Coordinates of C-alpha atoms and ligand atoms in Angstrom, one line a residue:
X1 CA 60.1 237.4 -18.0
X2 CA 63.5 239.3 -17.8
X3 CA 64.0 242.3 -15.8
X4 CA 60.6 241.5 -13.9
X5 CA 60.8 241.8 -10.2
X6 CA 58.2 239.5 -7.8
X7 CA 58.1 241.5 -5.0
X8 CA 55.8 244.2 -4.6
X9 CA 57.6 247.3 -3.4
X10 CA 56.0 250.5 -1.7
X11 CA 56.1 252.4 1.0
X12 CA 53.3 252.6 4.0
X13 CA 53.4 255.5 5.4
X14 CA 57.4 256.2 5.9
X15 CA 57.9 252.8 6.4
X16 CA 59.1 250.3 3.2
X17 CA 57.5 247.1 2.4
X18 CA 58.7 244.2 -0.1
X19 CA 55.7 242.1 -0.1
X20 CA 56.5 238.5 -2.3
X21 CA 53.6 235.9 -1.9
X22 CA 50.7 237.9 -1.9
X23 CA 47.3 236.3 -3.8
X24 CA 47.2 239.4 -6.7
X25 CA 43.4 240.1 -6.6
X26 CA 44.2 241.1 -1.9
X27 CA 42.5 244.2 -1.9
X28 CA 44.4 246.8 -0.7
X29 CA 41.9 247.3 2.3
X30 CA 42.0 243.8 3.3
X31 CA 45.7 243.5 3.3
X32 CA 45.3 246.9 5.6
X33 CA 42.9 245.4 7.5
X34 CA 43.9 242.0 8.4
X35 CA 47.8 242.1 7.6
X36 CA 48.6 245.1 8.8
X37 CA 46.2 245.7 11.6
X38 CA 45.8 249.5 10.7
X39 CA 41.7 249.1 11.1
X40 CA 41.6 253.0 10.7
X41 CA 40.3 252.3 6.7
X42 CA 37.0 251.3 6.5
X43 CA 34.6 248.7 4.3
X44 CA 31.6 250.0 4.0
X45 CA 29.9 249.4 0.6
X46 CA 33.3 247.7 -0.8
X47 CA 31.7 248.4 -4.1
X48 CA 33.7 252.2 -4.4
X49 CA 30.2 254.0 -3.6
X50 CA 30.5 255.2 0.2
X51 CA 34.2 256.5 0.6
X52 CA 34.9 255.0 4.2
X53 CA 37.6 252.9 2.7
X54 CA 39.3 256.5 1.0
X55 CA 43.2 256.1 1.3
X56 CA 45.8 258.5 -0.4
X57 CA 48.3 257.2 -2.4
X58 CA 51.4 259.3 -3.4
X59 CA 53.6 258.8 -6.6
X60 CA 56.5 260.3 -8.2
X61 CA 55.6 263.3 -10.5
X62 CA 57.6 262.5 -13.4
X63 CA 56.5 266.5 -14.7
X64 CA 58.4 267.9 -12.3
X65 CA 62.1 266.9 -10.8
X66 CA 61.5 265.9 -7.0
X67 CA 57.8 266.7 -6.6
X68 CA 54.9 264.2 -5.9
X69 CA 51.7 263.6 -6.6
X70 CA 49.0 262.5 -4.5
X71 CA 45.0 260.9 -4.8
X72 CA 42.6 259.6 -2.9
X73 CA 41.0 256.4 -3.9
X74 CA 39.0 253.2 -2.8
X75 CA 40.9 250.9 -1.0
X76 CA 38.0 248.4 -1.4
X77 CA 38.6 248.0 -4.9
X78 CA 42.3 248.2 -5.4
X79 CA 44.4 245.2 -5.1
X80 CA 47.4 245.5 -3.5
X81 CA 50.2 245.2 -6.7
X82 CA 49.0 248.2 -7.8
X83 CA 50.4 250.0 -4.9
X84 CA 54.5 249.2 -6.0
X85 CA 56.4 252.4 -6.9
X86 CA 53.7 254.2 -4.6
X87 CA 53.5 255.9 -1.0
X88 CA 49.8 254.4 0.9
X89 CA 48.8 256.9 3.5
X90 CA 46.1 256.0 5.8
X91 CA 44.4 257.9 9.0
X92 CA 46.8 256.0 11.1
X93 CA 49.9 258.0 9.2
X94 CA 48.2 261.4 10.3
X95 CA 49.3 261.1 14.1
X96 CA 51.9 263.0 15.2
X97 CA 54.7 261.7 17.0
X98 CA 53.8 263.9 20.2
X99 CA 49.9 262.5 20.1
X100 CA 49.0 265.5 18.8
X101 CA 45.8 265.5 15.8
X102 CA 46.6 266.5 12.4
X103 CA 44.5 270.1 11.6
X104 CA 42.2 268.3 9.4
X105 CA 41.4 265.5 12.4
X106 CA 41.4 269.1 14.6
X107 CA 39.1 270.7 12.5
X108 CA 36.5 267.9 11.7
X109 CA 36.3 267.7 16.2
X110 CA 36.3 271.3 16.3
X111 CA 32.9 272.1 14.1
X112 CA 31.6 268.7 15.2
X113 CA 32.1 266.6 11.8
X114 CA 31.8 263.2 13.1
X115 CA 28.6 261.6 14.8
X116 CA 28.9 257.2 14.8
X117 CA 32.5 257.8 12.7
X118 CA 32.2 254.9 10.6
X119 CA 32.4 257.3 7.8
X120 CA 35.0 259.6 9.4
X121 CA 38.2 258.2 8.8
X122 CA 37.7 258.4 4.7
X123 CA 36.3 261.9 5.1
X124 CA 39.7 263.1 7.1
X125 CA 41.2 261.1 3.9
X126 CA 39.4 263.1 1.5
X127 CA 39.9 266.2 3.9
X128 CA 43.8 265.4 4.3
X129 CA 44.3 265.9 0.4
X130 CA 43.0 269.1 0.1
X131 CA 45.5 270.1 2.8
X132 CA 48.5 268.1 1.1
X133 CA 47.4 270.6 -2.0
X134 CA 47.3 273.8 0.2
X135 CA 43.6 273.7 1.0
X136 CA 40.5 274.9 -0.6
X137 CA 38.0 277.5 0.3
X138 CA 35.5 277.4 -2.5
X139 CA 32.3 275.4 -1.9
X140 CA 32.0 273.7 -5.0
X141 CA 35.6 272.6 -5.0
X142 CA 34.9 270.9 -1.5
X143 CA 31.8 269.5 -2.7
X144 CA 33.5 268.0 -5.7
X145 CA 36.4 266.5 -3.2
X146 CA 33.6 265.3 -0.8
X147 CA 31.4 263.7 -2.9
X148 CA 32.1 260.2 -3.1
X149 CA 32.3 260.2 0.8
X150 CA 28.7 259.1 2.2
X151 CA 27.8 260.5 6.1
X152 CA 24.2 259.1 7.2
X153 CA 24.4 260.6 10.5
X154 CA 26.3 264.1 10.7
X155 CA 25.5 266.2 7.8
X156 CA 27.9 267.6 5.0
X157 CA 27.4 271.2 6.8
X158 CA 30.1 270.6 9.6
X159 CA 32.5 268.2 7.3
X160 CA 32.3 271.3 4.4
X161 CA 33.3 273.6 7.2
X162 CA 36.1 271.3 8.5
X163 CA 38.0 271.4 5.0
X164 CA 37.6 275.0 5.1
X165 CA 38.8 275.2 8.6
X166 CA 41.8 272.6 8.5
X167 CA 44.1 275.1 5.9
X168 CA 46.8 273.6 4.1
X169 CA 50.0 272.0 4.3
X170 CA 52.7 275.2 2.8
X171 CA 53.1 273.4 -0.7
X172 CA 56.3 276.2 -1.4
X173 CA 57.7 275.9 1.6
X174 CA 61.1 274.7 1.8
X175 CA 60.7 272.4 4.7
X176 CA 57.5 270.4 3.2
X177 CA 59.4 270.5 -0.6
X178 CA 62.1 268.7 1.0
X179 CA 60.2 266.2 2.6
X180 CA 58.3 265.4 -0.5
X181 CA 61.8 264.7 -2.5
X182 CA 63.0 262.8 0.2
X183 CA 59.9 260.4 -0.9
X184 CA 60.0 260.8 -4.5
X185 CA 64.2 259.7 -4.2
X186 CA 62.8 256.6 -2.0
X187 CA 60.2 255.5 -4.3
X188 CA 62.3 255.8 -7.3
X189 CA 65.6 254.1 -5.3
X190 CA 63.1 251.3 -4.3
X191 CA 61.8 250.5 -7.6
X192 CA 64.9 250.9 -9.3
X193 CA 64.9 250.9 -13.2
X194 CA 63.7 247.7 -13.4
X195 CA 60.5 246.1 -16.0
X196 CA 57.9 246.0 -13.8
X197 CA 56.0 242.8 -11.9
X198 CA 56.1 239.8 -13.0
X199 CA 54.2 237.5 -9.9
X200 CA 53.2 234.0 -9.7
X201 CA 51.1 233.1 -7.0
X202 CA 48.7 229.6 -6.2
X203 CA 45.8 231.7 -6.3
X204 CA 47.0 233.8 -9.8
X205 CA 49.4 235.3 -11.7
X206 CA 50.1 239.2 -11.9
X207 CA 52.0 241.2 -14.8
X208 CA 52.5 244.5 -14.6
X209 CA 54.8 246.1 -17.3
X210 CA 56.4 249.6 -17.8
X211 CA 56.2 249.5 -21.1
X212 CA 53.6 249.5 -24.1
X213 CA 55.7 247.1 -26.1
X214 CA 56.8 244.7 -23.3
X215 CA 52.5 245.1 -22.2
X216 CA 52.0 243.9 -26.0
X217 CA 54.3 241.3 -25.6
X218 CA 52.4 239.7 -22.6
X219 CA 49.3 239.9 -23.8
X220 CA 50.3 238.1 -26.8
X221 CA 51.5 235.2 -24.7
X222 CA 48.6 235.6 -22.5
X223 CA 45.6 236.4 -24.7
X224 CA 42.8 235.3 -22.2
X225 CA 44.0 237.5 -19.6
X226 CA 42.2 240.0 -17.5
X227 CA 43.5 243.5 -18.1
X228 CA 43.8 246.0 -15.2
X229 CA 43.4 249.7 -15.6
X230 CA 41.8 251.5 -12.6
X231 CA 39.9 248.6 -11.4
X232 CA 36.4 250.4 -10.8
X233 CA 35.0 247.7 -12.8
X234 CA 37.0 244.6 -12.6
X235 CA 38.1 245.2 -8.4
X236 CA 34.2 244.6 -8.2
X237 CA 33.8 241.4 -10.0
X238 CA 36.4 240.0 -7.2
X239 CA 34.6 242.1 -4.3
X240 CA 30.9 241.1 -5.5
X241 CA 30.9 238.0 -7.8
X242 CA 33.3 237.0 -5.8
X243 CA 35.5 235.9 -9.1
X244 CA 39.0 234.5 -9.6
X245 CA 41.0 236.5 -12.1
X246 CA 44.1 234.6 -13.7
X247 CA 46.3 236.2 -15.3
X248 CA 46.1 239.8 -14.3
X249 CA 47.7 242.5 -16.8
X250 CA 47.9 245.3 -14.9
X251 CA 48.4 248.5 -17.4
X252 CA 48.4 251.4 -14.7
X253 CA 52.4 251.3 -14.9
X254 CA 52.8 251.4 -18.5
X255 CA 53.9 255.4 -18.9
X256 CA 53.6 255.7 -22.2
X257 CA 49.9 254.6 -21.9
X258 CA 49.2 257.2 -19.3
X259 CA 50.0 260.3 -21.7
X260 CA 47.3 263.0 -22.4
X261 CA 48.5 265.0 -25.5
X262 CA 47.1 267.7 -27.6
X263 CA 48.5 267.5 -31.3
X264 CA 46.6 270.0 -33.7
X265 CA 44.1 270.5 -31.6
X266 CA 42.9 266.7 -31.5
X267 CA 43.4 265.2 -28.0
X268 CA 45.0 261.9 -27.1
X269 CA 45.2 260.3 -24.8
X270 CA 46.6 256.5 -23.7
X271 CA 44.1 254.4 -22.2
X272 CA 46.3 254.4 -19.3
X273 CA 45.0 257.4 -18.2
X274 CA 43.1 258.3 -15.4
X275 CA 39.9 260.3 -15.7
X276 CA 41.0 263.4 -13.5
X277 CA 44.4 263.2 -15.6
X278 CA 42.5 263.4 -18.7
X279 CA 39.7 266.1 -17.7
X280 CA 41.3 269.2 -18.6
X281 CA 42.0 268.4 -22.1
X282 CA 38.4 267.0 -22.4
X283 CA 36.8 269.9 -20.6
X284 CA 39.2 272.5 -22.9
X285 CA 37.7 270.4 -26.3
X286 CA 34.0 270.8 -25.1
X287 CA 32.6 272.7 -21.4
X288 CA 29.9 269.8 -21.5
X289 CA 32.5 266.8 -22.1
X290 CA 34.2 268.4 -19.0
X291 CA 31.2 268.6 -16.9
X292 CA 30.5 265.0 -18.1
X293 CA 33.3 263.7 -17.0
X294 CA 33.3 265.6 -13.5
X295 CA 30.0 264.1 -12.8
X296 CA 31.2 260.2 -13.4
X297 CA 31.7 258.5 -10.0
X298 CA 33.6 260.5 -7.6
X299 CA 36.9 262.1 -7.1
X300 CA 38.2 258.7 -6.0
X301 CA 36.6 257.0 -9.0
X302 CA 38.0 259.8 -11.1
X303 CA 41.3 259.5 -9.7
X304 CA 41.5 255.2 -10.5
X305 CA 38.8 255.2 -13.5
X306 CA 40.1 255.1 -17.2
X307 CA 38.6 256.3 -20.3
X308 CA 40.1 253.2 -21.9
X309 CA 38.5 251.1 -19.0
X310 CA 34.8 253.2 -20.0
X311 CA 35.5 252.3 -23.6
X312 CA 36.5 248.6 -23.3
X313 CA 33.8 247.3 -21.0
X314 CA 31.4 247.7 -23.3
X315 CA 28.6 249.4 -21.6
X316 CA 25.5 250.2 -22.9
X317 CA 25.4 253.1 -20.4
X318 CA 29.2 253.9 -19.9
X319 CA 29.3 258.0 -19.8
X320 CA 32.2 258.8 -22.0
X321 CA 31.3 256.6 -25.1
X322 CA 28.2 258.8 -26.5
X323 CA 30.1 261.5 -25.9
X324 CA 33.1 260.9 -27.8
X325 CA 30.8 259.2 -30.8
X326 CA 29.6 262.2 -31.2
X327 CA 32.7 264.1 -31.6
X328 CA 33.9 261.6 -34.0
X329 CA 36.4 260.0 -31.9
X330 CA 39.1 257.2 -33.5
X331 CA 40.1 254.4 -31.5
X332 CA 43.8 253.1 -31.6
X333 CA 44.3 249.0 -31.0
X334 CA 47.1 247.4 -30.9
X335 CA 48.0 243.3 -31.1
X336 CA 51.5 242.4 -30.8
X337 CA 53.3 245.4 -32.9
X338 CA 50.0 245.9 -35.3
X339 CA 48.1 248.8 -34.3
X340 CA 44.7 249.9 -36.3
X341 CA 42.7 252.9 -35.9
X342 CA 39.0 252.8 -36.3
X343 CA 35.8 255.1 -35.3
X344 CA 35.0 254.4 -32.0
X345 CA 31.3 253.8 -33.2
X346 CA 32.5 250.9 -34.8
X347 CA 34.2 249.2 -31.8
X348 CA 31.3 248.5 -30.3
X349 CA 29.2 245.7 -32.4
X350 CA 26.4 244.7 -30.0
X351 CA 25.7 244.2 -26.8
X352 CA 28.9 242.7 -25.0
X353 CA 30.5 241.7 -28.1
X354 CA 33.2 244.5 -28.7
X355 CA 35.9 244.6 -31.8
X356 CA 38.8 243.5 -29.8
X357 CA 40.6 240.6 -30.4
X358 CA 41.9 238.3 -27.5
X359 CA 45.4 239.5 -27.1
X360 CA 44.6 243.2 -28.5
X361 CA 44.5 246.3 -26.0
X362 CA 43.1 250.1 -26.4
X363 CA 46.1 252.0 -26.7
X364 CA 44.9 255.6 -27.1
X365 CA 41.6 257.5 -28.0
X366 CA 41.9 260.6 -30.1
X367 CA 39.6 263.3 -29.9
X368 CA 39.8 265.5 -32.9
X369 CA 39.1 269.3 -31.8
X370 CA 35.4 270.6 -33.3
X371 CA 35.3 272.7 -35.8
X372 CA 35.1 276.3 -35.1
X373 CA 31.1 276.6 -36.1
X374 CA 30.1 273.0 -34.3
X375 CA 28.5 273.5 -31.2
X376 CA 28.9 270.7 -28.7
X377 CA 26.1 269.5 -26.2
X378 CA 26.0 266.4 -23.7
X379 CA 23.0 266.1 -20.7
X380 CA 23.3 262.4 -18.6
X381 CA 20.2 261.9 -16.8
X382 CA 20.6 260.0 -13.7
X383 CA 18.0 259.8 -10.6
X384 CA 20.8 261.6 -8.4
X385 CA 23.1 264.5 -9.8
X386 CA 26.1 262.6 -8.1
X387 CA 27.7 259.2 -8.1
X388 CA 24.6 257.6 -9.9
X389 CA 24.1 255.6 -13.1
X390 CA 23.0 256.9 -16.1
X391 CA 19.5 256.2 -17.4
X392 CA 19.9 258.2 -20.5
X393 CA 22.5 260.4 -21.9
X394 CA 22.1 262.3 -25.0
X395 CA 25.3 263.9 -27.0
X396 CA 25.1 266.3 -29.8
X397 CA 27.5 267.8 -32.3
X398 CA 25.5 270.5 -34.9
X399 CA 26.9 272.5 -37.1
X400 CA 24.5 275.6 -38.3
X401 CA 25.1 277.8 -41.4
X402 CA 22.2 280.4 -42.2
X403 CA 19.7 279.0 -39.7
X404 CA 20.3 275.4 -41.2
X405 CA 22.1 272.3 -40.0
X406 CA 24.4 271.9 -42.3
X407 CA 25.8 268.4 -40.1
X408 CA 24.9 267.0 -36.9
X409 CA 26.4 264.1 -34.9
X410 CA 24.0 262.4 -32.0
X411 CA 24.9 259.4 -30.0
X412 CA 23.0 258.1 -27.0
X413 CA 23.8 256.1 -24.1
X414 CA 21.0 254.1 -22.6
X415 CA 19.2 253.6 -25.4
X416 CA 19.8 250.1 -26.9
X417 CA 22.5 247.7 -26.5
X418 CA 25.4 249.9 -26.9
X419 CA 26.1 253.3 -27.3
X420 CA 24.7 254.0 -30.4
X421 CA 24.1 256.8 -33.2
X422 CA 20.9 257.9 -34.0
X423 CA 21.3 258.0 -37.4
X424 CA 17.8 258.2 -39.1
X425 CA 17.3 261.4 -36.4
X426 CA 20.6 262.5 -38.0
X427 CA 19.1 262.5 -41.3
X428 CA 15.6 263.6 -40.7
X429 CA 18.1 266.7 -39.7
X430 CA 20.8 267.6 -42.0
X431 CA 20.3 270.2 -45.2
X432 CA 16.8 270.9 -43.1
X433 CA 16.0 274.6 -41.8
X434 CA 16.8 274.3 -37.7
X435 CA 12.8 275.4 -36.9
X436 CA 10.1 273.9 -34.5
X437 CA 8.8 271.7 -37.9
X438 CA 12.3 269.7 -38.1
X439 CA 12.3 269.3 -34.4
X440 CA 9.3 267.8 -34.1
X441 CA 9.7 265.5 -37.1
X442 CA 13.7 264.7 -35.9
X443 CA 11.9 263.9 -32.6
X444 CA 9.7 261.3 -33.7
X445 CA 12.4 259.8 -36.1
X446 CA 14.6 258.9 -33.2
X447 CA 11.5 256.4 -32.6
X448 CA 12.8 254.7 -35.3
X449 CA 16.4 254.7 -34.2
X450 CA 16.0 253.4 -31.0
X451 CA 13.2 250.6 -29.0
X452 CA 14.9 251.4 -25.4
X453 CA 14.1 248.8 -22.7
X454 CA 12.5 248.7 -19.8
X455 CA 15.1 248.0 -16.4
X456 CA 15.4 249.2 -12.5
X457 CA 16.3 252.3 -14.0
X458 CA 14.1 253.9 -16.0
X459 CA 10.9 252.5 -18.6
X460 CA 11.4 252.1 -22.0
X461 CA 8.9 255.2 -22.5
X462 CA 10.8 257.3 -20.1
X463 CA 13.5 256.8 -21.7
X464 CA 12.5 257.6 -24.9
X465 CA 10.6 261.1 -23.9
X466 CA 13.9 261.9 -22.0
X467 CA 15.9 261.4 -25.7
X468 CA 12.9 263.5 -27.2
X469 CA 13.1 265.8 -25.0
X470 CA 17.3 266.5 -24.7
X471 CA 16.6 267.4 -28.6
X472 CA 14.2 269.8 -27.6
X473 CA 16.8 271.1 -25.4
X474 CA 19.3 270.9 -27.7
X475 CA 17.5 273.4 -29.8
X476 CA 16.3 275.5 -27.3
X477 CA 19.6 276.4 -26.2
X478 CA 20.8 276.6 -29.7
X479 CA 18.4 279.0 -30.9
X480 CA 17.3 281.1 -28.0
X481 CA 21.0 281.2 -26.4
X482 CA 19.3 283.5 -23.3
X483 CA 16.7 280.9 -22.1
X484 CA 17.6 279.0 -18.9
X485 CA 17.7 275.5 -19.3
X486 CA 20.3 274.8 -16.5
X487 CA 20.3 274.7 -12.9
X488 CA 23.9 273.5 -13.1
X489 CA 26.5 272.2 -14.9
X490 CA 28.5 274.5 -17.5
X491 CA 31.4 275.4 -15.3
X492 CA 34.3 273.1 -15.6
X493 CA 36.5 272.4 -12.7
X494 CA 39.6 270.3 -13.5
X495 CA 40.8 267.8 -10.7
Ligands
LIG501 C1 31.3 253.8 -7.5 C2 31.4 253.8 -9.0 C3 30.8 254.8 -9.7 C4 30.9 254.8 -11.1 N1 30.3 255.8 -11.8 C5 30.4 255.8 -13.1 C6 29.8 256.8 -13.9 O1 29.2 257.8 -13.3 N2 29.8 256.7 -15.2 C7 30.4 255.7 -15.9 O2 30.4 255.7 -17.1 N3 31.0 254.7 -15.2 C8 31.0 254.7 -13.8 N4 31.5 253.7 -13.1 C9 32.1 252.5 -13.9 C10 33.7 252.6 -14.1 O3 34.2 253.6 -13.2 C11 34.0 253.0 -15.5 O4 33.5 252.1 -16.4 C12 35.5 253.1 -15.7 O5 35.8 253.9 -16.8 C13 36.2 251.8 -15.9 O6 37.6 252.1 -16.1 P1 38.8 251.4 -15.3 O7 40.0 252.0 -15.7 O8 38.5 251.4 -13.8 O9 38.6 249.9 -15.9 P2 38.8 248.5 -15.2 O10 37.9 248.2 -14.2 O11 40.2 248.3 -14.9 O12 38.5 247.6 -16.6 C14 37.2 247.7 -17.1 C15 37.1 246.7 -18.3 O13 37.8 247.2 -19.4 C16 38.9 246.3 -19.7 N5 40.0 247.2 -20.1 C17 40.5 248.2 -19.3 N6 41.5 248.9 -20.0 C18 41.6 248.2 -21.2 C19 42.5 248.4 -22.3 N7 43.3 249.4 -22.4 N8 42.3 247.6 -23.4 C20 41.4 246.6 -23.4 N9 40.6 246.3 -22.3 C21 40.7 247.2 -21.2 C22 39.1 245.4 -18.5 O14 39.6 244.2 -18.8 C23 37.7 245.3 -18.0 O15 37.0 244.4 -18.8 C24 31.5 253.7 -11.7 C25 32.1 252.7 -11.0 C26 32.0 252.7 -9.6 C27 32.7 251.6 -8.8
LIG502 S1 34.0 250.4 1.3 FE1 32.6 251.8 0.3 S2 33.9 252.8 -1.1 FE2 35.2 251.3 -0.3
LIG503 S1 29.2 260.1 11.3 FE1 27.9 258.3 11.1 S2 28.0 257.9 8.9 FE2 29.0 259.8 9.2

């Protein structure tokens, strides 16, 4: 296709690469590993579960003139197009010329953070972006960072006290603004104003486009291909099933697919972006969307995961799609230049049969903003608070007038095939007085909405008492406002 370059352009460390003749579906730790000999990174789980593969990737902040921006992800599960117009930084990129350790490497030998090391080098990953933000001191913001990095051996005790040790690198000073333009220029100078990747390999092909209507274009030509957003689903069916994926339609480059926008209070935002870029806007709409979405995977999974990736996979127990049922969220697709908007409900038909078309694409979700009286509610119950899959999670939208529901929303994940409403719960509900008596009665109806199944997870009875029991919840916390029913969870940090 015109315009379309086939080399893969990015920097590693300070030093460019133009990569041509590359199978598409490398991983980026792989190509680390075996091409470049920097053994630093990791595999561990090569799944995106343990962190020992963490890398930080930097990228041009198009918000702000000469200014990047920097994340730590899974090199395991990122294949190595993805990294044109980027900066890869790897523990090997934190030794100083003089031999010297960098002050997060300092601090992690100073308190003793490292026992075998396997894990080590992706912790001083992890570690090394809080400094490149100016470090952190609160706990909870460390434990956030640190969470999708596993240690068997050490304990979290000396690593937490690392990153509080290590400082930060003087974001507004001169010196260290300078040096980050000097990479922005590079990056943009390298990639030039050109239409993306366009790469033909034995192995596979690999599109990546910069634009939504050049991205429509190809997928019209290529209708059976294999689209790309942040890969934490699809870099595992090449890492464990072991698949062959040709062609790849990579949409992490398409800008106007990564745009999160508030218009009249309704969010949207392109299925290009990522969950952290996404999370304040969710967490402003709702404090239990926000804390929903900071509990899915880890900061690396944040960082690389899409909302548009959650939506179009289809699974029954993806996080964000009860949630956003619930709030009556619209779905934007597009094929070729016709778009259609439809509830989100509606997009998913049954279990892994979605309403997409071959050649159509998610191009944006829109949230609309609750109303001012609807109260918002979301609880995902997992076996572990962190990094775990969900066994049930409930969402609620109720709207009380008078000490009546005068509408409610519900949506559950984990309950049948798909996401699904619980509509006969929904009406043993509405118009009724919001009292123990319509509890109890909604709480058996949602026996009729739902026959969950039995898996590794959790038993088709657990699953429903859980469901049962998060209305309960619901209105305890709805109509006695002062009785704990938290350990966690409410606050919202965005990141
Ligand atoms: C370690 C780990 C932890 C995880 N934790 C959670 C969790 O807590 N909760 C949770 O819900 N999920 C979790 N996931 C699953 C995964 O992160 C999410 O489903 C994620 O949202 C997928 O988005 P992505 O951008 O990475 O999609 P990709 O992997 O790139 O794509 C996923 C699917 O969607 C399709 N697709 C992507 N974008 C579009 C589009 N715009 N139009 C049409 N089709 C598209 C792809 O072709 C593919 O079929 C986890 C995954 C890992 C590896
Ligand atoms: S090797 Fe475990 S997250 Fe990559
Ligand atoms: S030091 Fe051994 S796994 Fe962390």
């Amino acid at each position: 296709m015109t315009n379309m370059r086939s080399d893969i352009r990015f920097l590693l460390g300070n030093e460019e690469r133009r990569i041509e003749n590359i199978d598409p579906q490398t991983t980026v730790l792989n190509y680390l590993r075996l091409d470049e000999h920097k053994c630093g990174t990791k595999e561990g789980c090569a799944e995106g579960d343990c962190g020992a593969c963490t890398v930080v990737l930097g990228e041009v902040d198009e918000t702000v003139p000469g200014a990047m921006r920097y994340r730590t992800v899974n090199a395991c599960i990122q294949f190595v197009p993805t990294l044109d117009g980027k900066q890869l930084l790897t523990v090997e990129h934190l030794k100083s010329a003089d031999g010297s350790l960098h002050p997060v490497q300092q601090a992690m030998v100073d308190t003793h953070g490292s026992q075998c090391g396997f894990c080590t080098p992706g912790f001083v990953m992890s570690l090394y972006k809080i400094w490149l933000d100016g470090g952190e001191d609160d706990r909870g913001a460390i434990n956030d960072a640190l969470a999708g990095n596993l240690c068997r051996c050490t304990g979290y005790g000396p690593i937490i006290e690392a990153a509080r040790a290590s400082g930060g690198a003087g974001i507004n000073d001169v010196v260290e603004q300078s040096r980050r333009k000097d990479v922005a220029d590079r990056l943009k100078g390298l990639v030039g104003e050109g239409g993306g990747l366009e790469i033909t390999h034995p192995r596979g092909r690999y599109f990546a486009p910069r634009s939504s209507d050049k991205l429509a274009q190809i997928l019209v030509t290529h209708p059976d291909a294999i689209i790309l957003a942040g890969g934490t689903d699809v870099g595992l069916w090449v890492t464990k099933h072991l698949k062959r994926l040709d062609p790849i339609v990579y949409i992490g480059d398409v800008a106007d697919l990564k745009s999160v926008e508030v218009r009249d209070g309704d969010v949207h935002i392109g299925a290009g972006a990522t969950y952290s870029d996404a999370h304040g806007a969710l967490g402003d709409i709702a404090a239990d969307l926000g804390e929903l979405v900071r509990r899915i995977g880890s900061r690396q999974i944040r960082n690389a995961g899409t909302l548009g990736g959650n939506i179009a996979n289809g699974s029954p127990i993806g996080d964000t799609p009860p949630a956003l049922i619930a709030l009556g969220a619209r779905l934007v697709l597009r094929m070729g230049d016709v778009r259609r908007e439809i509830p989100l409900e509606d997009f998913f038909i049954t279990y892994g049969k979605q309403d997409r078309a071959k050649g159509e694409f998610v191009e944006k979700i829109i949230v609309p903003k609750p109303a001012g009286s609807s109260q918002f509610r979301a609880w995902k119950i997992s076996k572990r608070f962190d990094q775990d899959i969900t066994a049930v999670l409930g969402a609620f939208a109720i709207t009380l007038e008078n000490g009546a529901v005068s509408d409610i929303r519900i949506a559950f994940g984990g309950m049948a095939g798909t996401p699904m409403r619980a509509k006969k719960c929904e009406a043993a509900i509405i118009g009724q007085p919001w009292t123990d008596e319509t509890l109890n009665t909604a709480r058996l109806a949602l026996a009729d909405d739902f026959k969950p199944m039995t898996d590794m997870r959790a038993s088709g009875e657990y699953r429903m008492l859980v469901a049962q029991n998060l209305l309960t919840k619901l209105y305890i916390e709805t109509t006695q406002p002062g009785v704990a029913t938290r350990l966690v969870g409410k606050a919202v940090s965005h990141g």
